[in-house]
XYZ file of C-alpha atoms in Angstrom:
484
model
C 0.731 70.900 6.564
C 1.330 68.295 9.246
C 4.911 69.256 9.901
C 4.542 72.992 10.140
C 1.290 72.976 12.094
C 3.113 70.908 14.700
C 6.126 73.169 14.962
C 4.604 76.647 14.724
C 4.055 76.932 18.529
C 7.775 76.323 19.063
C 8.994 78.918 16.564
C 9.669 82.539 17.297
C 6.539 84.555 16.659
C 6.577 85.500 13.005
C 3.062 85.677 11.501
C 4.416 86.224 8.003
C 6.455 83.011 7.938
C 5.423 80.610 5.243
C 4.568 77.396 7.021
C 2.876 75.008 4.671
C 3.281 73.221 1.365
C 0.479 73.618 -1.089
C -0.151 72.512 -4.628
C -2.322 75.533 -5.295
C -1.355 79.011 -6.292
C -2.014 80.512 -2.823
C -0.596 79.213 0.468
C -2.681 78.264 3.503
C -1.473 79.996 6.622
C -1.731 78.156 9.952
C -4.733 79.180 12.024
C -4.694 76.514 14.733
C -1.980 75.349 17.072
C -1.990 71.599 16.732
C 0.332 69.384 18.673
C 2.520 66.798 17.025
C 1.469 63.158 16.955
C 5.118 62.343 17.556
C 6.438 62.754 21.072
C 8.756 65.499 22.161
C 11.539 62.975 22.535
C 11.337 61.935 18.896
C 14.541 62.567 16.932
C 12.493 63.562 13.907
C 10.586 66.113 15.987
C 13.740 67.644 17.411
C 15.372 67.783 13.973
C 12.465 69.596 12.316
C 11.932 71.835 15.308
C 15.516 73.038 15.083
C 15.325 73.666 11.346
C 12.128 75.718 11.555
C 13.303 77.693 14.567
C 16.574 78.479 12.827
C 14.608 79.703 9.807
C 12.508 81.977 11.995
C 15.279 83.473 14.073
C 19.010 83.523 13.518
C 20.799 82.220 16.642
C 23.747 84.462 15.823
C 21.571 87.481 16.661
C 20.123 86.044 19.888
C 21.380 87.894 22.985
C 23.042 85.751 25.615
C 22.419 86.610 29.251
C 26.055 86.912 30.275
C 25.866 90.024 32.427
C 25.389 88.002 35.618
C 28.294 85.673 34.813
C 32.005 86.315 35.323
C 33.972 87.422 32.293
C 35.705 84.057 31.791
C 32.467 82.090 32.101
C 30.749 84.482 29.712
C 33.447 83.853 27.097
C 33.150 80.103 27.634
C 29.401 80.313 27.196
C 29.797 82.289 23.984
C 32.280 79.711 22.707
C 29.923 76.875 23.655
C 26.954 78.474 21.902
C 29.000 79.147 18.781
C 30.373 75.605 18.718
C 26.916 74.099 19.181
C 25.570 76.267 16.375
C 28.365 75.219 14.004
C 27.863 71.527 14.825
C 24.175 71.827 13.988
C 25.024 73.630 10.756
C 27.496 70.855 9.912
C 24.833 68.141 10.100
C 21.562 69.914 9.243
C 22.499 73.117 7.448
C 20.435 76.300 7.378
C 17.014 77.100 6.012
C 16.168 80.615 4.864
C 12.392 80.886 4.434
C 10.165 82.473 1.844
C 7.664 84.675 3.688
C 3.945 84.495 2.998
C 3.630 88.253 2.711
C 6.049 88.236 -0.229
C 4.237 85.595 -2.302
C 1.799 87.944 -4.118
C 4.701 90.151 -5.167
C 6.707 87.092 -6.203
C 3.871 86.094 -8.519
C 3.873 89.556 -10.038
C 7.459 88.972 -11.176
C 6.077 86.410 -13.639
C 4.356 87.766 -16.715
C 2.870 86.580 -19.963
C 6.006 87.389 -21.946
C 8.366 85.470 -19.622
C 6.810 82.644 -17.600
C 3.066 82.134 -17.141
C 2.394 80.223 -13.885
C -0.526 77.783 -13.710
C 0.025 76.203 -10.318
C 2.571 76.495 -7.545
C 4.076 74.435 -4.759
C 4.981 76.385 -1.653
C 7.724 75.016 0.558
C 9.500 76.406 3.567
C 12.619 77.611 1.765
C 11.334 78.114 -1.786
C 8.292 78.464 -3.995
C 8.038 76.566 -7.278
C 5.792 77.661 -10.133
C 4.631 75.243 -12.834
C 3.466 76.694 -16.106
C 4.511 77.649 -19.611
C 7.744 79.299 -20.654
C 6.863 82.089 -23.090
C 10.353 83.287 -24.037
C 13.959 82.227 -24.388
C 15.083 80.712 -21.058
C 18.003 83.090 -20.557
C 15.947 86.175 -21.491
C 12.988 85.141 -19.329
C 15.213 84.412 -16.340
C 17.000 87.746 -16.707
C 13.723 89.706 -16.800
C 12.296 87.863 -13.792
C 15.477 88.430 -11.809
C 15.446 92.159 -12.605
C 11.849 92.434 -11.380
C 12.735 90.612 -8.178
C 15.690 92.929 -7.588
C 13.530 95.987 -8.230
C 10.991 94.805 -5.636
C 13.041 92.985 -2.995
C 16.624 93.933 -3.772
C 18.946 90.933 -3.504
C 16.644 89.000 -1.176
C 15.428 86.376 -3.663
C 16.925 84.557 -6.619
C 15.088 82.911 -9.528
C 15.992 79.654 -11.283
C 14.609 77.578 -14.135
C 14.781 73.882 -13.253
C 14.235 70.891 -15.508
C 15.515 67.413 -14.651
C 15.863 66.305 -18.287
C 13.352 63.445 -18.237
C 11.094 62.757 -21.210
C 8.162 65.153 -21.393
C 9.402 67.311 -18.523
C 8.587 71.012 -18.571
C 10.655 73.762 -16.977
C 9.547 75.135 -13.633
C 10.364 78.475 -12.027
C 11.875 78.249 -8.543
C 12.295 81.320 -6.331
C 14.389 80.916 -3.190
C 16.235 83.115 -0.716
C 19.604 84.282 -2.004
C 21.041 84.421 1.514
C 21.546 80.641 1.444
C 24.320 81.035 -1.155
C 26.108 83.812 0.741
C 26.696 82.022 4.033
C 30.309 81.455 5.130
C 31.680 77.951 5.036
C 31.169 75.870 8.146
C 34.206 75.961 10.428
C 34.026 72.279 11.262
C 34.139 71.387 7.574
C 37.235 73.564 7.173
C 38.906 71.836 10.136
C 37.986 68.429 8.720
C 39.421 69.415 5.340
C 42.677 70.552 6.965
C 42.923 67.260 8.878
C 42.406 65.313 5.640
C 45.113 67.409 3.973
C 47.598 66.702 6.771
C 46.726 63.003 6.612
C 47.355 62.935 2.850
C 50.725 64.702 3.231
C 51.862 62.207 5.881
C 50.624 59.365 3.709
C 52.592 60.698 0.720
C 55.760 60.904 2.830
C 55.249 57.317 3.931
C 54.738 56.139 0.343
C 57.912 57.959 -0.746
C 59.948 56.207 1.941
C 58.487 52.837 0.984
C 59.208 53.390 -2.713
C 62.784 54.378 -1.986
C 63.228 51.348 0.263
C 61.719 48.746 -2.073
C 62.632 49.997 -5.548
C 65.967 51.764 -5.050
C 68.175 48.852 -4.133
C 69.694 48.794 -7.658
C 69.837 52.554 -8.403
C 72.333 54.380 -6.205
C 72.369 57.752 -7.973
C 70.729 60.839 -6.524
C 68.590 61.466 -9.619
C 66.686 58.231 -9.195
C 66.050 58.865 -5.522
C 64.545 62.260 -6.169
C 62.627 60.940 -9.155
C 61.074 58.227 -7.019
C 60.363 60.883 -4.407
C 58.534 63.045 -6.966
C 56.732 59.987 -8.249
C 54.524 60.374 -5.168
C 54.596 64.139 -4.639
C 53.970 64.713 -8.328
C 50.405 63.578 -7.620
C 50.093 66.348 -5.047
C 51.289 68.902 -7.609
C 48.766 67.663 -10.179
C 45.966 67.911 -7.626
C 46.959 71.466 -6.753
C 46.762 72.376 -10.455
C 43.407 70.614 -10.683
C 41.820 72.451 -7.750
C 43.393 75.784 -8.719
C 42.042 75.704 -12.275
C 38.607 74.574 -11.094
C 38.426 77.378 -8.525
C 39.505 79.931 -11.139
C 36.821 78.801 -13.602
C 34.186 78.804 -10.843
C 35.189 82.333 -9.856
C 34.884 83.378 -13.502
C 31.238 82.238 -13.441
C 30.599 83.798 -9.982
C 30.178 80.383 -8.383
C 31.488 79.648 -4.895
C 33.397 76.420 -4.300
C 33.922 74.885 -0.895
C 37.372 74.122 0.463
C 38.256 70.710 -1.102
C 38.425 67.488 0.897
C 41.493 65.369 -0.008
C 40.975 61.600 0.099
C 43.990 59.690 1.478
C 45.026 56.459 -0.204
C 47.479 53.808 0.887
C 48.396 52.960 -2.702
C 48.805 56.449 -4.171
C 49.147 58.617 -1.087
C 46.355 60.865 -2.381
C 43.220 59.735 -4.168
C 41.737 62.928 -5.513
C 39.804 65.756 -3.921
C 36.075 66.205 -3.435
C 34.727 69.754 -3.614
C 31.222 71.102 -3.074
C 29.563 73.927 -4.980
C 28.134 76.320 -2.394
C 26.308 78.476 -4.940
C 24.568 77.460 -8.139
C 26.169 77.716 -11.568
C 24.527 80.210 -13.965
C 23.682 77.549 -16.562
C 24.612 74.057 -17.736
C 27.423 75.383 -19.906
C 29.065 76.958 -16.865
C 28.562 73.724 -14.919
C 30.302 71.779 -17.688
C 33.240 74.193 -17.765
C 33.670 74.090 -13.983
C 33.638 70.297 -13.960
C 35.697 69.579 -17.080
C 38.411 72.222 -17.549
C 40.394 71.454 -14.398
C 40.256 67.689 -14.744
C 40.832 67.968 -18.506
C 44.102 69.881 -18.074
C 45.341 67.377 -15.496
C 44.296 64.541 -17.816
C 46.383 65.927 -20.691
C 49.389 66.519 -18.419
C 49.126 63.015 -16.917
C 48.907 61.400 -20.346
C 51.963 63.354 -21.515
C 53.910 62.336 -18.389
C 52.931 58.698 -18.921
C 54.043 58.655 -22.564
C 57.288 60.493 -21.737
C 57.968 57.959 -19.002
C 57.462 55.048 -21.399
C 59.776 56.700 -23.922
C 62.481 57.328 -21.303
C 62.240 53.691 -20.276
C 63.516 52.722 -23.736
C 66.005 55.551 -24.273
C 67.554 55.643 -20.779
C 67.193 52.185 -19.255
C 69.822 53.044 -16.629
C 67.343 55.498 -15.068
C 64.585 52.899 -14.885
C 63.771 50.466 -12.131
C 61.550 47.431 -11.629
C 57.875 47.765 -10.776
C 55.060 45.179 -10.655
C 53.239 44.787 -13.943
C 49.822 45.335 -12.348
C 50.693 49.045 -12.111
C 50.610 49.338 -15.898
C 47.858 46.801 -16.585
C 45.407 47.917 -13.905
C 43.320 49.696 -16.551
C 42.477 49.029 -20.179
C 43.847 52.363 -21.425
C 47.252 52.237 -19.743
C 47.628 48.529 -20.460
C 47.086 49.003 -24.193
C 49.551 51.904 -24.371
C 52.092 49.871 -22.409
C 51.803 46.990 -24.858
C 52.350 49.377 -27.751
C 55.385 51.223 -26.354
C 56.999 48.513 -24.239
C 56.357 45.538 -26.495
C 56.680 42.470 -24.282
C 59.586 43.662 -22.186
C 58.381 41.875 -19.069
C 61.146 40.447 -16.889
C 60.765 37.792 -14.209
C 63.182 38.480 -11.365
C 62.839 35.254 -9.423
C 59.956 36.574 -7.310
C 56.370 35.417 -7.185
C 55.177 38.100 -9.606
C 56.357 39.539 -12.886
C 58.215 42.832 -13.020
C 58.666 45.446 -15.704
C 61.553 47.907 -15.942
C 60.098 51.362 -16.501
C 60.874 54.959 -15.658
C 59.222 56.382 -12.496
C 57.532 59.075 -14.596
C 55.505 56.317 -16.253
C 54.321 55.174 -12.827
C 53.405 58.758 -11.933
C 51.376 59.126 -15.124
C 49.662 55.765 -14.595
C 48.591 56.601 -11.049
C 47.349 60.040 -12.094
C 45.303 58.559 -14.949
C 43.715 56.008 -12.625
C 42.738 58.740 -10.151
C 41.249 60.842 -12.955
C 39.297 57.822 -14.210
C 37.783 57.341 -10.745
C 36.769 61.005 -10.536
C 35.108 60.810 -13.943
C 32.649 58.263 -12.558
C 29.092 59.694 -12.519
C 28.781 59.682 -8.717
C 27.556 62.505 -6.514
C 29.982 65.394 -5.891
C 32.398 64.057 -8.522
C 33.208 65.843 -11.760
C 31.873 62.944 -13.811
C 28.365 63.430 -12.406
C 28.493 67.173 -13.075
C 29.629 66.616 -16.661
C 26.852 64.101 -17.310
C 24.232 66.310 -15.625
C 25.298 69.317 -17.689
C 25.067 67.382 -20.951
C 21.967 65.212 -20.506
C 20.227 66.509 -17.370
C 19.918 65.359 -13.782
C 17.517 62.540 -14.640
C 20.045 60.752 -16.869
C 22.871 61.484 -14.424
C 20.932 59.903 -11.538
C 20.274 56.742 -13.556
C 23.929 56.547 -14.578
C 24.925 57.023 -10.938
C 22.872 54.006 -9.853
C 24.306 51.866 -12.629
C 27.807 53.006 -11.680
C 27.263 51.954 -8.074
C 26.443 48.399 -9.169
C 29.375 48.328 -11.587
C 31.831 49.591 -8.993
C 30.599 46.989 -6.507
C 31.448 44.270 -9.023
C 34.796 45.940 -9.753
C 35.750 45.935 -6.065
C 36.379 42.197 -6.107
C 39.166 42.713 -8.645
C 40.605 45.908 -7.114
C 40.511 46.037 -3.306
C 42.146 49.477 -3.379
C 38.877 50.947 -4.672
C 37.032 50.009 -1.485
C 38.259 52.982 0.531
C 37.537 55.400 -2.312
C 33.961 54.151 -2.720
C 33.345 54.193 1.038
C 34.587 57.793 1.256
C 32.348 58.878 -1.620
C 29.280 57.194 -0.135
C 29.746 57.927 3.565
C 31.757 61.146 3.496
C 30.359 64.444 4.822
C 29.416 65.657 1.355
C 26.524 67.911 0.452
C 24.483 67.804 -2.709
C 25.438 70.501 -5.194
C 22.896 73.174 -5.989
C 21.212 72.892 -9.354
C 22.152 75.260 -12.148
C 20.023 78.384 -12.332
C 19.194 77.731 -15.978
C 18.764 74.028 -16.651
C 16.854 74.504 -19.893
C 19.630 75.683 -22.216
C 21.968 72.865 -23.246
C 25.720 73.150 -23.932
C 26.922 73.546 -27.499
C 28.059 70.742 -29.797
C 31.778 71.077 -29.010
C 31.207 70.623 -25.295
C 28.924 67.671 -25.957
C 31.605 65.921 -28.025
C 34.278 66.627 -25.400
C 32.040 65.310 -22.638
C 31.234 62.165 -24.620
C 34.949 61.505 -25.200
C 35.653 62.001 -21.497
C 32.972 59.441 -20.617
C 34.538 56.944 -23.048
C 37.944 57.610 -21.522
C 36.446 57.034 -18.080
C 35.338 53.562 -19.163
C 38.775 52.810 -20.619
C 40.510 53.941 -17.416
C 38.270 52.103 -14.955
C 37.913 48.784 -16.792
C 40.754 46.304 -16.145
C 43.023 45.073 -18.910
C 41.914 41.513 -19.790
C 44.597 38.888 -20.047
C 44.812 36.816 -23.258
C 42.060 38.756 -25.011
C 42.569 38.155 -28.733
C 41.101 41.436 -30.162
C 43.236 43.570 -27.847
C 46.338 41.531 -28.640
C 45.766 42.010 -32.360
C 45.141 45.730 -31.858
C 48.393 46.048 -29.902
C 50.313 44.242 -32.651
C 48.776 46.510 -35.303
C 49.687 49.669 -33.363
C 53.218 48.366 -32.836
C 53.621 47.864 -36.579
C 52.440 51.421 -37.229
C 54.850 52.814 -34.634
C 57.793 50.839 -36.064
C 57.192 52.316 -39.513
């Protein structure tokens, strides 16, 4: 009530605009023009004033007085206004309001056989009803959406939200559908292109460094190109990853933003972060969007890693020396390396130990480490989406906080993770929209697959402990099975 009563005088005249938040079933429209306690120079005041004014009137439809200006200056003014609008969208986004005149008809969309509302909370961009669900979630949501389309067309969209906490009941949220149909911000596209160019240049640099440091013994052309693809193979895997994820999202009518590549000095490319512009239909669709792409790349990376370890034994002439911390940087890859490579560690007179392996094994190791980082339950990562689809947003938020503390402790052992964590925390990411149906849970098969992926995430992110007796005995036992 405080916010909107302060900003109504500065909005374009729209008496039907919803301008308050209420915990009752009917909104309270502003009748007085109160001034803000905060000054006009307050950043908070200017921020909220812009958001409300943008909700009332679209700046793209505002006429610009360019008749009195020369043609060149008029074009420059149009470019300036468009750039300023895109910059504001980049930082603050858009708000598409729910109008007060539509609220009685929105309540009529709810019925006794679908969702019976008891109380409501009215916000600027949505209205949330709390009550009792009287039918199957998917059936109730479909009936409510059909009634909304019959009354308003495609103006509003209905969702059933439930965070997954103990004793939580589903709530019906009705918001403007125009928010999911907006084009992607141009500045975010430019930033994504700049990140892509930076990753490509970084991959070229890593290829040159690999050829310079690790090719002094191998003079054949095959090894040079293999080392070259040891870096650019990561780019190919990421292209497959993003392509499959976009295809699955398109299958579920969900819009994905142009991905943001994360450059890395160690790998050349440390994954891609993508944002879901529109909401997934249900939690099953959210699980498929988050898991299918990364699951395919996980299987391919594991196969490449095992093939590389096998080629290291069969064709030692095509192998070269790499530091052992590449293989033993994670528990999963370290255990497989002990099983397939035995103790074939060679000291070459340097300060660290070296292992002679095929470059495909290094490619598979790096890809598995990147996948393990993206399976972490952090915001805008696939691991968070998988956990939220299986157990709800409440459990995913708790796991995200625990992961932050764990990663902070892990940074002291792996300095290369610092840049990745900083990019995830401070990057220009947006929070994904919730699934439209958060009540229905995924089936048992998806739950088992998601649980196995979370276990694999722990095995890929935890370091391989040195001189740990249970792991040494397990490696010896697996070696005996393989020898038989």
